[in-house]
mmCIF file of C-alpha atoms in Angstrom:
data_model
loop_
_atom_site.group_PDB
_atom_site.id
_atom_site.type_symbol
_atom_site.label_atom_id
_atom_site.label_comp_id
_atom_site.label_asym_id
_atom_site.label_seq_id
_atom_site.Cartn_x
_atom_site.Cartn_y
_atom_site.Cartn_z
ATOM 1 C CA ASP A 1 -40.173 -71.239 -109.861
ATOM 2 C CA ALA A 2 -38.455 -68.197 -111.370
ATOM 3 C CA GLY A 3 -35.060 -69.212 -110.059
ATOM 4 C CA VAL A 4 -32.648 -66.808 -108.438
ATOM 5 C CA ILE A 5 -33.234 -63.264 -109.617
ATOM 6 C CA GLN A 6 -30.494 -60.683 -109.775
ATOM 7 C CA SER A 7 -30.686 -57.015 -110.703
ATOM 8 C CA PRO A 8 -29.400 -55.156 -112.490
ATOM 9 C CA ARG A 9 -27.975 -57.493 -115.150
ATOM 10 C CA HIS A 10 -25.492 -54.870 -116.206
ATOM 11 C CA GLU A 11 -24.133 -51.867 -114.334
ATOM 12 C CA VAL A 12 -21.704 -49.279 -115.588
ATOM 13 C CA THR A 13 -20.545 -46.661 -113.072
ATOM 14 C CA GLU A 14 -17.771 -44.228 -112.488
ATOM 15 C CA MET A 15 -15.088 -44.681 -109.912
ATOM 16 C CA GLY A 16 -16.133 -43.430 -106.488
ATOM 17 C CA GLN A 17 -19.825 -44.073 -106.974
ATOM 18 C CA GLU A 18 -21.880 -46.372 -104.791
ATOM 19 C CA VAL A 19 -23.116 -49.612 -106.408
ATOM 20 C CA THR A 20 -25.859 -51.792 -105.053
ATOM 21 C CA LEU A 21 -26.500 -55.255 -106.426
ATOM 22 C CA ARG A 22 -29.676 -57.068 -105.564
ATOM 23 C CA CYS A 23 -30.675 -60.685 -105.242
ATOM 24 C CA LYS A 24 -33.933 -62.565 -104.691
ATOM 25 C CA PRO A 25 -33.283 -66.220 -103.750
ATOM 26 C CA ILE A 26 -35.513 -69.115 -104.606
ATOM 27 C CA SER A 27 -38.415 -69.251 -102.204
ATOM 28 C CA GLY A 28 -37.828 -71.669 -99.349
ATOM 29 C CA HIS A 29 -34.068 -71.733 -99.676
ATOM 30 C CA ASN A 30 -32.273 -71.097 -96.387
ATOM 31 C CA SER A 31 -28.786 -70.253 -97.644
ATOM 32 C CA LEU A 32 -27.579 -67.428 -99.895
ATOM 33 C CA PHE A 33 -24.156 -66.888 -101.346
ATOM 34 C CA TRP A 34 -22.469 -63.940 -103.090
ATOM 35 C CA TYR A 35 -19.650 -64.662 -105.576
ATOM 36 C CA ARG A 36 -17.360 -62.572 -107.728
ATOM 37 C CA GLN A 37 -15.969 -63.907 -110.981
ATOM 38 C CA THR A 38 -12.996 -62.449 -112.812
ATOM 39 C CA MET A 39 -10.564 -63.816 -115.369
ATOM 40 C CA MET A 40 -7.594 -63.364 -113.006
ATOM 41 C CA ARG A 41 -9.087 -64.813 -109.848
ATOM 42 C CA GLY A 42 -11.840 -67.112 -111.091
ATOM 43 C CA LEU A 43 -14.902 -67.646 -108.924
ATOM 44 C CA GLU A 44 -14.505 -66.225 -105.385
ATOM 45 C CA LEU A 45 -16.946 -66.595 -102.535
ATOM 46 C CA LEU A 46 -17.494 -63.209 -100.895
ATOM 47 C CA ILE A 47 -20.014 -63.969 -98.201
ATOM 48 C CA TYR A 48 -22.789 -66.337 -97.346
ATOM 49 C CA PHE A 49 -25.885 -66.338 -95.170
ATOM 50 C CA ASN A 50 -27.789 -69.091 -93.449
ATOM 51 C CA ASN A 51 -31.307 -68.164 -92.320
ATOM 52 C CA ASN A 52 -30.542 -64.523 -93.089
ATOM 53 C CA VAL A 53 -27.502 -64.452 -90.755
ATOM 54 C CA PRO A 54 -23.998 -63.842 -92.210
ATOM 55 C CA ILE A 55 -21.917 -66.929 -91.534
ATOM 56 C CA ASP A 56 -18.610 -66.193 -93.260
ATOM 57 C CA ASP A 57 -17.593 -62.892 -94.739
ATOM 58 C CA SER A 58 -13.887 -63.606 -94.916
ATOM 59 C CA GLY A 59 -14.052 -63.399 -98.696
ATOM 60 C CA MET A 60 -15.169 -59.767 -98.689
ATOM 61 C CA PRO A 61 -12.171 -57.952 -100.139
ATOM 62 C CA GLU A 62 -12.246 -54.862 -97.964
ATOM 63 C CA ASP A 63 -14.448 -52.492 -96.015
ATOM 64 C CA ARG A 64 -15.805 -50.937 -99.160
ATOM 65 C CA PHE A 65 -17.876 -54.083 -99.605
ATOM 66 C CA SER A 66 -20.908 -54.802 -97.480
ATOM 67 C CA ALA A 67 -23.785 -57.279 -97.732
ATOM 68 C CA LYS A 68 -27.143 -57.497 -96.035
ATOM 69 C CA MET A 69 -30.043 -59.902 -95.942
ATOM 70 C CA PRO A 70 -32.940 -58.138 -94.178
ATOM 71 C CA ASN A 71 -35.321 -61.018 -94.899
ATOM 72 C CA ALA A 72 -35.452 -64.469 -96.474
ATOM 73 C CA SER A 73 -36.396 -63.119 -99.903
ATOM 74 C CA PHE A 74 -33.867 -60.325 -100.487
ATOM 75 C CA SER A 75 -30.193 -59.553 -100.232
ATOM 76 C CA THR A 76 -27.987 -56.699 -101.287
ATOM 77 C CA LEU A 77 -24.253 -56.401 -101.963
ATOM 78 C CA LYS A 78 -23.016 -52.841 -101.782
ATOM 79 C CA ILE A 79 -19.697 -51.323 -102.920
ATOM 80 C CA GLN A 80 -18.916 -47.857 -101.668
ATOM 81 C CA PRO A 81 -16.819 -46.268 -103.092
ATOM 82 C CA SER A 82 -16.413 -48.361 -106.238
ATOM 83 C CA GLU A 83 -13.043 -48.762 -107.980
ATOM 84 C CA PRO A 84 -12.039 -49.997 -111.464
ATOM 85 C CA ARG A 85 -10.661 -53.239 -109.936
ATOM 86 C CA ASP A 86 -14.149 -54.096 -108.731
ATOM 87 C CA SER A 87 -15.189 -54.701 -112.338
ATOM 88 C CA ALA A 88 -16.371 -58.298 -112.496
ATOM 89 C CA VAL A 89 -19.451 -60.513 -112.773
ATOM 90 C CA TYR A 90 -21.160 -60.883 -109.438
ATOM 91 C CA PHE A 91 -23.307 -63.989 -108.829
ATOM 92 C CA CYS A 92 -25.852 -64.683 -106.187
ATOM 93 C CA ALA A 93 -26.748 -68.309 -105.431
ATOM 94 C CA SER A 94 -29.167 -69.922 -103.089
ATOM 95 C CA ALA A 95 -29.477 -73.400 -101.625
ATOM 96 C CA PRO A 96 -32.156 -75.283 -99.669
ATOM 97 C CA GLY A 97 -29.503 -75.754 -97.005
ATOM 98 C CA THR A 98 -30.770 -79.099 -95.746
ATOM 99 C CA GLN A 99 -28.921 -82.406 -95.311
ATOM 100 C CA SER A 100 -30.926 -83.922 -98.177
ATOM 101 C CA SER A 101 -30.847 -80.992 -100.562
ATOM 102 C CA TYR A 102 -27.846 -78.737 -100.653
ATOM 103 C CA GLU A 103 -26.868 -77.924 -104.263
ATOM 104 C CA GLN A 104 -26.527 -74.254 -105.113
ATOM 105 C CA TYR A 105 -28.693 -72.567 -107.729
ATOM 106 C CA PHE A 106 -27.103 -69.533 -109.406
ATOM 107 C CA GLY A 107 -28.660 -66.363 -110.652
ATOM 108 C CA PRO A 108 -27.739 -64.972 -114.082
ATOM 109 C CA GLY A 109 -25.123 -62.601 -112.602
ATOM 110 C CA THR A 110 -24.567 -58.842 -112.696
ATOM 111 C CA ARG A 111 -21.832 -57.622 -114.895
ATOM 112 C CA LEU A 112 -20.272 -54.566 -113.183
ATOM 113 C CA THR A 113 -17.984 -52.174 -115.039
ATOM 114 C CA VAL A 114 -16.337 -49.377 -113.055
ATOM 115 C CA THR A 115 -14.673 -46.765 -115.207
ATOM 116 C CA ALA B 1 -8.727 -75.975 -95.825
ATOM 117 C CA GLN B 2 -10.408 -77.630 -98.760
ATOM 118 C CA THR B 3 -8.862 -77.180 -102.178
ATOM 119 C CA VAL B 4 -10.089 -78.158 -105.607
ATOM 120 C CA THR B 5 -7.693 -78.459 -108.537
ATOM 121 C CA GLN B 6 -8.560 -78.569 -112.207
ATOM 122 C CA SER B 7 -5.311 -79.012 -114.078
ATOM 123 C CA GLN B 8 -6.676 -78.627 -117.583
ATOM 124 C CA PRO B 9 -7.357 -74.910 -118.336
ATOM 125 C CA GLU B 10 -8.553 -75.707 -121.879
ATOM 126 C CA MET B 11 -9.712 -78.771 -123.766
ATOM 127 C CA SER B 12 -11.350 -79.475 -127.102
ATOM 128 C CA VAL B 13 -13.202 -82.443 -128.511
ATOM 129 C CA GLN B 14 -14.754 -83.358 -131.822
ATOM 130 C CA GLU B 15 -18.501 -83.393 -131.995
ATOM 131 C CA ALA B 16 -19.889 -86.873 -131.108
ATOM 132 C CA GLU B 17 -16.667 -87.907 -129.399
ATOM 133 C CA THR B 18 -16.046 -88.517 -125.694
ATOM 134 C CA VAL B 19 -14.014 -86.247 -123.453
ATOM 135 C CA THR B 20 -12.957 -86.478 -119.791
ATOM 136 C CA LEU B 21 -12.346 -83.463 -117.557
ATOM 137 C CA SER B 22 -10.121 -83.951 -114.510
ATOM 138 C CA CYS B 23 -10.648 -82.747 -110.940
ATOM 139 C CA THR B 24 -8.750 -83.492 -107.763
ATOM 140 C CA TYR B 25 -9.460 -82.239 -104.277
ATOM 141 C CA ASP B 26 -7.826 -82.188 -100.901
ATOM 142 C CA THR B 27 -9.767 -82.685 -97.688
ATOM 143 C CA SER B 28 -9.553 -84.405 -94.356
ATOM 144 C CA GLU B 29 -13.345 -84.925 -94.272
ATOM 145 C CA SER B 30 -14.853 -88.266 -94.835
ATOM 146 C CA ASN B 31 -18.383 -87.147 -95.634
ATOM 147 C CA TYR B 32 -18.734 -84.659 -98.424
ATOM 148 C CA TYR B 33 -20.281 -83.860 -101.768
ATOM 149 C CA LEU B 34 -18.823 -83.135 -105.200
ATOM 150 C CA PHE B 35 -20.342 -81.298 -108.109
ATOM 151 C CA TRP B 36 -19.720 -80.343 -111.689
ATOM 152 C CA TYR B 37 -21.181 -77.042 -112.910
ATOM 153 C CA LYS B 38 -21.302 -75.855 -116.495
ATOM 154 C CA GLN B 39 -21.044 -72.167 -117.475
ATOM 155 C CA PRO B 40 -21.889 -71.570 -121.152
ATOM 156 C CA PRO B 41 -21.205 -68.234 -122.880
ATOM 157 C CA SER B 42 -24.482 -66.964 -121.426
ATOM 158 C CA ARG B 43 -22.680 -66.962 -118.050
ATOM 159 C CA GLN B 44 -25.415 -68.911 -116.315
ATOM 160 C CA MET B 45 -23.972 -71.488 -113.906
ATOM 161 C CA ILE B 46 -25.810 -74.793 -114.368
ATOM 162 C CA LEU B 47 -25.521 -77.887 -112.168
ATOM 163 C CA VAL B 48 -24.533 -80.846 -114.348
ATOM 164 C CA ILE B 49 -24.064 -83.622 -111.863
ATOM 165 C CA ARG B 50 -23.425 -84.329 -108.185
ATOM 166 C CA GLN B 51 -21.903 -87.166 -106.182
ATOM 167 C CA GLU B 52 -22.213 -88.025 -102.509
ATOM 168 C CA ALA B 53 -18.941 -89.321 -101.085
ATOM 169 C CA TYR B 54 -20.601 -92.140 -99.172
ATOM 170 C CA LYS B 55 -21.958 -93.598 -102.364
ATOM 171 C CA GLN B 56 -19.686 -96.004 -104.201
ATOM 172 C CA GLN B 57 -21.691 -95.967 -107.437
ATOM 173 C CA ASN B 58 -20.694 -93.257 -109.850
ATOM 174 C CA ALA B 59 -23.360 -90.709 -110.672
ATOM 175 C CA THR B 60 -24.726 -90.546 -114.217
ATOM 176 C CA GLU B 61 -26.967 -87.979 -115.881
ATOM 177 C CA ASN B 62 -27.723 -88.871 -119.473
ATOM 178 C CA ARG B 63 -24.461 -88.201 -121.454
ATOM 179 C CA PHE B 64 -22.644 -87.022 -118.328
ATOM 180 C CA SER B 65 -21.021 -89.442 -115.878
ATOM 181 C CA VAL B 66 -18.330 -89.208 -113.239
ATOM 182 C CA ASN B 67 -15.430 -91.386 -112.170
ATOM 183 C CA PHE B 68 -15.215 -90.900 -108.430
ATOM 184 C CA GLN B 69 -12.103 -92.303 -106.833
ATOM 185 C CA LYS B 70 -12.362 -91.483 -103.128
ATOM 186 C CA ALA B 71 -8.982 -92.858 -102.070
ATOM 187 C CA ALA B 72 -7.260 -90.891 -104.807
ATOM 188 C CA LYS B 73 -9.476 -87.866 -104.162
ATOM 189 C CA SER B 74 -10.264 -87.691 -107.832
ATOM 190 C CA PHE B 75 -13.583 -86.759 -109.422
ATOM 191 C CA SER B 76 -13.515 -86.649 -113.254
ATOM 192 C CA LEU B 77 -16.377 -85.818 -115.605
ATOM 193 C CA LYS B 78 -16.961 -87.769 -118.771
ATOM 194 C CA ILE B 79 -19.075 -86.337 -121.493
ATOM 195 C CA SER B 80 -20.142 -88.806 -124.129
ATOM 196 C CA ASP B 81 -21.409 -88.028 -127.617
ATOM 197 C CA SER B 82 -20.266 -84.411 -127.241
ATOM 198 C CA GLN B 83 -22.587 -81.770 -128.706
ATOM 199 C CA LEU B 84 -21.939 -78.206 -129.756
ATOM 200 C CA GLY B 85 -24.038 -77.032 -126.824
ATOM 201 C CA ASP B 86 -21.535 -78.644 -124.420
ATOM 202 C CA THR B 87 -19.108 -75.814 -125.241
ATOM 203 C CA ALA B 88 -18.647 -74.105 -121.894
ATOM 204 C CA MET B 89 -16.505 -73.612 -118.809
ATOM 205 C CA TYR B 90 -16.812 -76.531 -116.430
ATOM 206 C CA PHE B 91 -16.223 -76.095 -112.721
ATOM 207 C CA CYS B 92 -15.650 -78.817 -110.178
ATOM 208 C CA ALA B 93 -16.852 -78.054 -106.647
ATOM 209 C CA PHE B 94 -16.635 -79.554 -103.151
ATOM 210 C CA MET B 95 -18.870 -79.145 -100.109
ATOM 211 C CA SER B 96 -18.823 -80.611 -96.606
ATOM 212 C CA TRP B 97 -21.358 -79.924 -93.844
ATOM 213 C CA ASN B 98 -18.614 -80.069 -91.270
ATOM 214 C CA THR B 99 -16.972 -76.980 -92.775
ATOM 215 C CA GLY B 100 -20.177 -75.118 -93.393
ATOM 216 C CA ASN B 101 -22.304 -75.495 -96.511
ATOM 217 C CA GLN B 102 -20.106 -73.282 -98.656
ATOM 218 C CA PHE B 103 -18.779 -74.630 -101.952
ATOM 219 C CA TYR B 104 -15.118 -74.704 -102.907
ATOM 220 C CA PHE B 105 -14.685 -74.331 -106.651
ATOM 221 C CA GLY B 106 -11.847 -75.202 -108.955
ATOM 222 C CA THR B 107 -10.484 -72.731 -111.513
ATOM 223 C CA GLY B 108 -12.433 -74.294 -114.335
ATOM 224 C CA THR B 109 -11.782 -76.038 -117.665
ATOM 225 C CA SER B 110 -12.817 -74.347 -120.894
ATOM 226 C CA LEU B 111 -14.229 -76.986 -123.201
ATOM 227 C CA THR B 112 -14.744 -76.382 -126.887
ATOM 228 C CA VAL B 113 -16.697 -78.857 -128.994
ATOM 229 C CA ILE B 114 -15.507 -78.722 -132.622
ATOM 230 C CA PRO B 115 -18.010 -79.393 -135.374
#
C-alpha cells in the first residue's frame, strides 16, 4: 500500500489567497484526521471524519478553514483567505477505525508558508 | 477531557546507551489505548509502539519497550542500545473509543543520540 498521500508537499502563497490541501487515505480505512503542527502549539487536531462524515470540527480555528470528504478516498482542507499565522505543517492521517485496529497512519505532511 | 503530558522537552543519550522518555495522562476511562510515535527530521510520523490498557504485560518492539503503570497513569518509553537513527521527536498519545477514536497527543520530547 502506498500509505497516506498528501499534496502538495510544499505550498507557498500570499496572504489572502485560497489554499487547498489534499489527502488520499489508505484504502479501506474508515477514519480520517487533519492535524496542524507548529512550534508554538505542537500537534493540533483540526477535524476528523468517520465514514466520510465529520465527527468533530471543534479544532478548526475559524471560519476561514473548511474540510470536506466527498468520498472514502479523498479529503480536502481549504483555507480562504489565508493568513501568515496559518503557516504550519498540515498532516492528514487515516485509521481503520475498528475495535481491533485503530492506530493512525500519517501522511508526509504539507508545509504551508503564507507570506 | 483527556490530557497527555510529556514533561521532558529535550533529552540526549549516548549511542548504544539506554534512555527513558516519560509520559503521563489523565482520564476517567478504564478502557483505552496508548501509543508512542516518532517524528524524525523528515517530519514523517511513525508509530513506534502501542499498549492496550486492559493488558498487564508491557508492550515490546525490538529495542523499544514501555513501562505501563495504569494506577499511576504513566506510560514511559525505553529505548535500548540507542542508535543515531533514533534521533527524533517522540510523541505520546492516548485514545479511547468512549470519547471517539481521536488521539490526544502530548507536546513531544526531542531526543538526540550523540555519537
